[in-house]
XYZ file of C-alpha atoms in Angstrom:
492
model
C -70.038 44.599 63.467
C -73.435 46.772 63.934
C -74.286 47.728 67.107
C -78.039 49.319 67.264
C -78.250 51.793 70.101
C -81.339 52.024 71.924
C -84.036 54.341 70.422
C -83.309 57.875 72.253
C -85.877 60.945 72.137
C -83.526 63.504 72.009
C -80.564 64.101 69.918
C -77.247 66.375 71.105
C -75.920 67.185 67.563
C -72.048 67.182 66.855
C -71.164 65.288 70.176
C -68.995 62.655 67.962
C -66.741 65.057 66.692
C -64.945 63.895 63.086
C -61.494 64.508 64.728
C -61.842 61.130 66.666
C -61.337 57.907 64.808
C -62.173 55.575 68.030
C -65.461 53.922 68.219
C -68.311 55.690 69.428
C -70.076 53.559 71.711
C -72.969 55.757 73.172
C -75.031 59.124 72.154
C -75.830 62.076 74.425
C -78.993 63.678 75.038
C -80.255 67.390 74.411
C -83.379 69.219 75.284
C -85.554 68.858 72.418
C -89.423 70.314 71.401
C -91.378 67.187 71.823
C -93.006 67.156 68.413
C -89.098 66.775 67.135
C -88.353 63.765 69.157
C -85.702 61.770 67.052
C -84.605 57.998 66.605
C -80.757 57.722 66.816
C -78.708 54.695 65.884
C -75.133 54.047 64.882
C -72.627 51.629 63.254
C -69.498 50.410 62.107
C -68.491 48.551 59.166
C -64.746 47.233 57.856
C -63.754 48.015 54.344
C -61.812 46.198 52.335
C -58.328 47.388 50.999
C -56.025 46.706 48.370
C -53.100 47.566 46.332
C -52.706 48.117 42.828
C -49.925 49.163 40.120
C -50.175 51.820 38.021
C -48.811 52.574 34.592
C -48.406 56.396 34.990
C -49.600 59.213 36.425
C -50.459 62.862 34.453
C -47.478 64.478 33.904
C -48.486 67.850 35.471
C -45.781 69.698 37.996
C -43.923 72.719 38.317
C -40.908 70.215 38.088
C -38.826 67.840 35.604
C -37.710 64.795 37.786
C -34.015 63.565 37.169
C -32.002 60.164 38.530
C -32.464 56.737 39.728
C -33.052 55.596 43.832
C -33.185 52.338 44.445
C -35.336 50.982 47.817
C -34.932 47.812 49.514
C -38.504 47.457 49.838
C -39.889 49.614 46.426
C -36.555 48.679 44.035
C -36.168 51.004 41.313
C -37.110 54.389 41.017
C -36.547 55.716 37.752
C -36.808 59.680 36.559
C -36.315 61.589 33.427
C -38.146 63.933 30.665
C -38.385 64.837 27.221
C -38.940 68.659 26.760
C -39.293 71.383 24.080
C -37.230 74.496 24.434
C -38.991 78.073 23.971
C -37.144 80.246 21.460
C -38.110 83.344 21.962
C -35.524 85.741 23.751
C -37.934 88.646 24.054
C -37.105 90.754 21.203
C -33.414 91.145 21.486
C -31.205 91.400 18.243
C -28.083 89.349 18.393
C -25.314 90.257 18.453
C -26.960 91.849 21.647
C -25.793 95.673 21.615
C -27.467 96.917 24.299
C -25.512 98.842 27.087
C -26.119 97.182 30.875
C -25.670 98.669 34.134
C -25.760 95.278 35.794
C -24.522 91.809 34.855
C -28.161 91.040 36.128
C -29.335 92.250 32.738
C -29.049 91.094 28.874
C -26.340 93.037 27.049
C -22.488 94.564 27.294
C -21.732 95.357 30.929
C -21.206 99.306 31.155
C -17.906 99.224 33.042
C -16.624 96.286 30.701
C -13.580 98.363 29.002
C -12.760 100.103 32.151
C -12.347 97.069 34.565
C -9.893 95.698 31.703
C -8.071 99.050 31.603
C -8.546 101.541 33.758
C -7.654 104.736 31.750
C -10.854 103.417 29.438
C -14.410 104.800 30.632
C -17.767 103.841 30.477
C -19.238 102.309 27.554
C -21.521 104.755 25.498
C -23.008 102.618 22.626
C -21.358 100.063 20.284
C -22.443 100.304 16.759
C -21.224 98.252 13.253
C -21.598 94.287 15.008
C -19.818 92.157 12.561
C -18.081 88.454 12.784
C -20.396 86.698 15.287
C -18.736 83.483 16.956
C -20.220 80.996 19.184
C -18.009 80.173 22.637
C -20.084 76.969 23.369
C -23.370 75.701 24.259
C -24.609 73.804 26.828
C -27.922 72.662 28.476
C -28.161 73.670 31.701
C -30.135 71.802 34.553
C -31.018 73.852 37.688
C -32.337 71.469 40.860
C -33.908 72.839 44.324
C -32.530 71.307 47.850
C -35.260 68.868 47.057
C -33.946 65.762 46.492
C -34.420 61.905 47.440
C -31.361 59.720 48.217
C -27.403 60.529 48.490
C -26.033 64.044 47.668
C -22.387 61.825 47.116
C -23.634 59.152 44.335
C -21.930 59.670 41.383
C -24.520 59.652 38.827
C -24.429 60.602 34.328
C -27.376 62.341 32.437
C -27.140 61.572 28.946
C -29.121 64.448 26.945
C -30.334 63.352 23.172
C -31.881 65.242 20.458
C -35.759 64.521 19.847
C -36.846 64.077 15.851
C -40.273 64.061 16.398
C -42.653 67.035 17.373
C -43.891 66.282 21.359
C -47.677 65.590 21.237
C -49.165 68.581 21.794
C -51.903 68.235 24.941
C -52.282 69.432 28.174
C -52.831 65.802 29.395
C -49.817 64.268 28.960
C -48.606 60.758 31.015
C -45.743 59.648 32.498
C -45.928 56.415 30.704
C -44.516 57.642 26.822
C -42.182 55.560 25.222
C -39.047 58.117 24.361
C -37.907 55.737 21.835
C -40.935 56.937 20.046
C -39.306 60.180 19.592
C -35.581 59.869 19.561
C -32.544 57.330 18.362
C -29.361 56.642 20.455
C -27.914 58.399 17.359
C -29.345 61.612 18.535
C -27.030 61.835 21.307
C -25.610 65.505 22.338
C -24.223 65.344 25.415
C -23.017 63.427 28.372
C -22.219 64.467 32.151
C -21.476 63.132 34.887
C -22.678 64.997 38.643
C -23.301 64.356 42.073
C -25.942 66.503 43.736
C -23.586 68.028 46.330
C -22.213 70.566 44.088
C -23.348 73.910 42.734
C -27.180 72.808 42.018
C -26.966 73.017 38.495
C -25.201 70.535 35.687
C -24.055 71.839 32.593
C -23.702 68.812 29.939
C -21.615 70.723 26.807
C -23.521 70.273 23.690
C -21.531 70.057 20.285
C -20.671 73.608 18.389
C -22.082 73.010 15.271
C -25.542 72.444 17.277
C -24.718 75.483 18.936
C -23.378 77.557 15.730
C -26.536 76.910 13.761
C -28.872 78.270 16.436
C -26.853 81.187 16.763
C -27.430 81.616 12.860
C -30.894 81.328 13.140
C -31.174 84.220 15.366
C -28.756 86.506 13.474
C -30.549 85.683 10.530
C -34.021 85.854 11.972
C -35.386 82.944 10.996
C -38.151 82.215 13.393
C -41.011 84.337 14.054
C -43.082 82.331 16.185
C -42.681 79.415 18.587
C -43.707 76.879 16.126
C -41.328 77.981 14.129
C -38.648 77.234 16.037
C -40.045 73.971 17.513
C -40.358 72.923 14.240
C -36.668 73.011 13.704
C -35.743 72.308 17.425
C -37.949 69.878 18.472
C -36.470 69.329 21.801
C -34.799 67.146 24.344
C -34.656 63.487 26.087
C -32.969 64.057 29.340
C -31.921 60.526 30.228
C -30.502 58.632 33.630
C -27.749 56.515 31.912
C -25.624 55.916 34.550
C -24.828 54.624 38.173
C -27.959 55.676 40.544
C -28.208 56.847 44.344
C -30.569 60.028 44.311
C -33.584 61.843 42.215
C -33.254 65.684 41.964
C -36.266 67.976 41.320
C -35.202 70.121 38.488
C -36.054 73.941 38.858
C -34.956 74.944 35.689
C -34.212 73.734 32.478
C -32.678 74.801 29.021
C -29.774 76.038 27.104
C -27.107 78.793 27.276
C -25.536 79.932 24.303
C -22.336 82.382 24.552
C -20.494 84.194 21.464
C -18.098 87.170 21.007
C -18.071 89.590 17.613
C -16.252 92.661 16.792
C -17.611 95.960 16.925
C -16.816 99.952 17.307
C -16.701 100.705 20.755
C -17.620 104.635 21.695
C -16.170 105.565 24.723
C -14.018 107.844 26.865
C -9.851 107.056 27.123
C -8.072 109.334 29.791
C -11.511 111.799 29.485
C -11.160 111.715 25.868
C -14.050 110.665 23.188
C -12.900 107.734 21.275
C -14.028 105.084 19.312
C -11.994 101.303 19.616
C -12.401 98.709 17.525
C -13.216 95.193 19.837
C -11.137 93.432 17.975
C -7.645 95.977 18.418
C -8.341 95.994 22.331
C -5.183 95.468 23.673
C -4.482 94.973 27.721
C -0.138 94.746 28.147
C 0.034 94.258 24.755
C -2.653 91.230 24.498
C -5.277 91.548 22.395
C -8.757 90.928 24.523
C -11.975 91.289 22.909
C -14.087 92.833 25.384
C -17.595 91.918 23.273
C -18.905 88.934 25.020
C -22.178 87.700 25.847
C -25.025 84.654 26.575
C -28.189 84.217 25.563
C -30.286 81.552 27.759
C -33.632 79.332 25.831
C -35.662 77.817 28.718
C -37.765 75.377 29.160
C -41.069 76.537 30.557
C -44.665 76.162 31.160
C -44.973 77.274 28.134
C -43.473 74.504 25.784
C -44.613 70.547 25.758
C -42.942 69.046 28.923
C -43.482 65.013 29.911
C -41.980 63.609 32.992
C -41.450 59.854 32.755
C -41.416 57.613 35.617
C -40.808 53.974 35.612
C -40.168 51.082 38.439
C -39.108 47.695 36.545
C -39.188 45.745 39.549
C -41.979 46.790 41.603
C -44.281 43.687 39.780
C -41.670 41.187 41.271
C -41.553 43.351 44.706
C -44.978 43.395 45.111
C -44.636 39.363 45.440
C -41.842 39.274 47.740
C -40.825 42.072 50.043
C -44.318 44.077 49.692
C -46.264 40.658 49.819
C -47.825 41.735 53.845
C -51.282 41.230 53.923
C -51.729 43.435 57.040
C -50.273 46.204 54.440
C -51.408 48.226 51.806
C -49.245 50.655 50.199
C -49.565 54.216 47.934
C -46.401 54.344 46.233
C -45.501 57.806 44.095
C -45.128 58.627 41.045
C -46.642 55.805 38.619
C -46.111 52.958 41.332
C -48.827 51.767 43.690
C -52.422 53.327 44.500
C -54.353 52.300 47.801
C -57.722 51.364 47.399
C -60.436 51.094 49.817
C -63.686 49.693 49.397
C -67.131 50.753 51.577
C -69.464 48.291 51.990
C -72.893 50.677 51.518
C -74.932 47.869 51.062
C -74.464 46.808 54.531
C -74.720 50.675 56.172
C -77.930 50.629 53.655
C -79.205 47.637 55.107
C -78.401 49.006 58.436
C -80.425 51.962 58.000
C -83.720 50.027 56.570
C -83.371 47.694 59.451
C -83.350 50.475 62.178
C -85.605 53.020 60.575
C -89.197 52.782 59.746
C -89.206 55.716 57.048
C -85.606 55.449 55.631
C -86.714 58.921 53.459
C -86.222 60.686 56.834
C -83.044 59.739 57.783
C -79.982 62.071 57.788
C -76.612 61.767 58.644
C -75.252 63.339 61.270
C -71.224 61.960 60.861
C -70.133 59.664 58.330
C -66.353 58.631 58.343
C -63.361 56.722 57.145
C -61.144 56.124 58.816
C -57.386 54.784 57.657
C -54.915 53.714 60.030
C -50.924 54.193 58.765
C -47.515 53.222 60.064
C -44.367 54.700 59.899
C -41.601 53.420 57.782
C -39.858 50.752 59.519
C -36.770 49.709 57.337
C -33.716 51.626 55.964
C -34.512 54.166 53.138
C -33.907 57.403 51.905
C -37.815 58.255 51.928
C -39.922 60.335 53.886
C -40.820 57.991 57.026
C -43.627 59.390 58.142
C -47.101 59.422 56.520
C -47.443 62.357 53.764
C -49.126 64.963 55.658
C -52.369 65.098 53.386
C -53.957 62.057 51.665
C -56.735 62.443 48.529
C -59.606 60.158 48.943
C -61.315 60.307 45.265
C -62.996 58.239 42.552
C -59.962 56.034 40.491
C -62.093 57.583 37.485
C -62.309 60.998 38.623
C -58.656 61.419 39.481
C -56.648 62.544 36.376
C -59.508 65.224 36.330
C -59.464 66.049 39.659
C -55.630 67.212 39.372
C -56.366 68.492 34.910
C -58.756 71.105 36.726
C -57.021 72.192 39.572
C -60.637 70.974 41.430
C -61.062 71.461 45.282
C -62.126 68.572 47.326
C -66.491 68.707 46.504
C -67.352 66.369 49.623
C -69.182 63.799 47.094
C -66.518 61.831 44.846
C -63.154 63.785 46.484
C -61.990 64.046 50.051
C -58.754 65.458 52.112
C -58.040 64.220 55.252
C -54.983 65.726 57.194
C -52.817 62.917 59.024
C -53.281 62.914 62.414
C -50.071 62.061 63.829
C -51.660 61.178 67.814
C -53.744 58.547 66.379
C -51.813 57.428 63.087
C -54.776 58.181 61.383
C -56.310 59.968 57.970
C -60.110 60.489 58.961
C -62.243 60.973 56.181
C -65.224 62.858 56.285
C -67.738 61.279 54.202
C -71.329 62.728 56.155
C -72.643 64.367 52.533
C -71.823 61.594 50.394
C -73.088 59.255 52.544
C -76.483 61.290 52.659
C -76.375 61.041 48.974
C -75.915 57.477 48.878
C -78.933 57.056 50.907
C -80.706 58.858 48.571
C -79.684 56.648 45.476
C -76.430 58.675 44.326
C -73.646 56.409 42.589
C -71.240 57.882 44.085
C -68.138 56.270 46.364
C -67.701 53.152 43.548
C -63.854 52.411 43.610
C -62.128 54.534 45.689
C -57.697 55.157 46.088
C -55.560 56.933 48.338
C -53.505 59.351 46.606
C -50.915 61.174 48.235
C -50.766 65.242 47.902
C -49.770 68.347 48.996
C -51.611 71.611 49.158
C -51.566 75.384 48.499
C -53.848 77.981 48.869
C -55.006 80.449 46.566
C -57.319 82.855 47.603
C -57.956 81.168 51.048
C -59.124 78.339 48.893
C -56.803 74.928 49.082
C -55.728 73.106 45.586
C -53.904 69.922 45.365
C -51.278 68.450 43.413
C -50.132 64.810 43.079
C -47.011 64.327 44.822
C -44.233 63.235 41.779
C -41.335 63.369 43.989
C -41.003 59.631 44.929
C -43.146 58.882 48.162
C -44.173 56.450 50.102
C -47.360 55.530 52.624
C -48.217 52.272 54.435
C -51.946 51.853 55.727
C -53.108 48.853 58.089
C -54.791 46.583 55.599
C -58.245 44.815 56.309
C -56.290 42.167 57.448
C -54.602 43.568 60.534
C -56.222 43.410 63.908
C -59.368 44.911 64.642
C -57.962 47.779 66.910
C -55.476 48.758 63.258
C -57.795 48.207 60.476
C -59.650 50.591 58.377
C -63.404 51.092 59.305
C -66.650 53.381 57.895
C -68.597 54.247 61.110
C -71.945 56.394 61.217
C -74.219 57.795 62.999
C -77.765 58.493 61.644
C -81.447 59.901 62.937
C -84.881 59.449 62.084
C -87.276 61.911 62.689
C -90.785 60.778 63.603
């Protein structure tokens, strides 16, 4: 409802602070010149609210996603990518005859020979590399102490061959079909995991996949990146088994190892000498001491697309997420919040109270969105996400594509404010705009995201972790639901 306060002559600026979301019900007075004596009036309005599905989000993150988590409320969570690999190993030669100090580095460890044999120094040089062999290959998955769901679920990750080039765009969504790009005759690899081990899964790929990359390199055959993506188009990393958690994957690729022969200069009881690799001999055993890795990752650099699906969230949103006092943002690709301001009414408002509506301004202007905290069992976070978007539904792939900061006008932050279980939206300049006939404020979601800064300057990114966030609907009781109130002046 409106509530007109009585005309005041004097206004105290700032006395309802934007950090309180409970209705203001009175203005204060400050001394004022008389020639600026000022008409003051507030109001509050209810906006509606919804929910609505949606097909995919951008596929922007510092992240590949990885599993399936099933909710009793949400159902299925489902995560995996398709990625290139980037070929280029920074100018080393394979074989890789470089001498290291440390096993941090690329190369042939200096004190390999001598840790074998101790009457054997340190390595000097190795010269004459002949009869390359591959060990094996694998692709490697990395993943952070991030996760959602069990560290103990047995879970398989299926990784196939792509024959068809990624699309090649900055803007890619989560919503690609992989069976554009692959065949379930493409398969490489299986492995099963649970997330409690060593934070990385290592899925054995076949030799001969492995054999004629290593030939590529000894033969030089790529000089550029497209080169090789041309003839390694990439990977489908798929769920394809069993469920229980979603792991956020910190690094991603493949790690070749091989041996070859070569002359090894070196020192044996303080003598020079030169030893063949492949006549090393510890107690009689041959060992060839001339072994090494080479690791292709997959980067910033390359095409990546995350893919996100929920099959059952269309049925759930008709049974267990069918509460009218409840709307819901669901992450990734699952649920928006939506919340629309009723202008007309704060514009009607404002040409019923004030004579000259060209000299009104806005002194506070806010939304304000009531949440509640999980109530049921599940492996998500409970507790509202600590910073909710308020933006355009049309603005918001571009909003996160340019790395934008909040502008006040079509984007908003709020920070949840855990005393009142509220996001509190500051909408003062937009709402000065409207006034003035901007189109701004149209169809509006809630988007949850977390921030950075840069510079002392804060950037968002949309959460793709799986997250959850339930707002008091339009629907609940007054004292719960979502309002816009205002407070305006006129001066004379």
């Amino acid at each position: 409802m409106l509530n007109k306060l009585r005309n005041i002559g004097f206004l105290l600026c700032g006395v309802l602070a934007l950090s309180s979301c409970k209705d203001d019900d009175g203005v204060g007075l400050s001394i004022q010149p008389d020639e600026d004596i000022l008409n003051t009036y507030s109001g509050s309005v209810k906006v509606k609210t919804s929910a609505s599905s949606v097909d995919s989000v951008l596929s922007k993150s510092s992240y590949l996603y990885l599993g399936q988590y099933t909710d009793k409320n949400f159902g299925i969570s489902r995560s995996e990518f398709m990625t290139q690999i980037d070929g280029r190993i920074g100018g080393v030669s394979l074989p890789d005859t470089t001498i290291a100090a440390s096993s941090k580095y690329n190369g042939i460890l200096v004190s390999i020979l001598n840790s074998l044999d101790d009457k054997y120094g340190d390595v000097e040089s190795i010269s004459s590399p002949t009869d390359v062999r591959l060990d094996s290959v694998s692709f490697y998955i990395q993943y952070s102490d991030s996760y959602l769901g069990d560290s103990v679920s047995l879970q398989s990750v299926s990784i196939y061959g792509l024959n068809k080039d990624l699309p090649h765009s900055n803007k890619q969504f989560s919503n690609v079909n992989p069976s554009d790009y692959y065949s379930e005759g493409d398969l490489l690899g299986q492995q099963t995991y649970s997330i409690k081990g060593k934070r990385i899964i290592r899925v054995a790929l076949p030799n001969e996949y492995g054999e004629k990359l290593l030939k590529s390199y000894i033969d030089n055959s790529f000089a550029t990146q497209e080169e090789f993506a041309r003839q390694y188009k990439g990977f489908y990393v798929k769920h394809s088994f069993n469920e229980g958690a979603i792991i956020n994957c910190s690094g991603v690729g493949l790690q070749l190892y091989y041996s070859y022969d070569a002359d090894i200069k070196t020192k044996y009881e303080g003598r020079d000498t030169v030893v063949r690799a492949s006549k090393f001999e510890v107690n009689g055993q041959k060992i060839n001491p001339l072994f090494s890795s080479f690791i292709l990752t997959a980067n910033k650099g390359v095409e990546q697309i995350n893919l996100f699906s929920h099959p059952d969230l269309a049925e759930r949103l008709e049974s267990e997420l069918n509460n009218k006092e409840l709307f819901y943002s669901y992450t990734p690709a699952g649920l928006l919040g939506s919340v629309s301001i009723p202008f007309d009414d704060v514009m009607s408002k404002v040409s019923q109270d004030a004579k000259d509506p060209s000299m009104v301004m806005f002194n506070s202007a806010r939304l304000c969105v009531r949440a509640k905290y999980i109530d049921w069992v599940t492996h998500y976070r409970k507790s509202p996400n600590k910073y909710m978007l308020l933006v355009e539904r049309d603005k918001m792939v571009d909003f996160f594509y340019n790395n934008e900061e909040e502008d006040s006008e079509s984007s908003f932050i709020a920070v949840y404010d855990s005393t009142q279980n509220v996001y509190a939206f500051d909408l003062t300049r937009a709402a000065q705009m409207k006034l003035k006939g901007s189109n701004t404020l149209k169809d509006m979601v809630l988007v949850p995201v977390s921030a950075s800064t840069v510079d002392s300057k804060y950037y968002y990114k949309q959460m793709l972790a799986p997250t959850a966030t339930m707002f008091y609907s339009d629907q609940a009781a007054d004292s719960l639901a979502p309002f816009f109130d205002f407070v305006y002046t006129e001066r004379k």
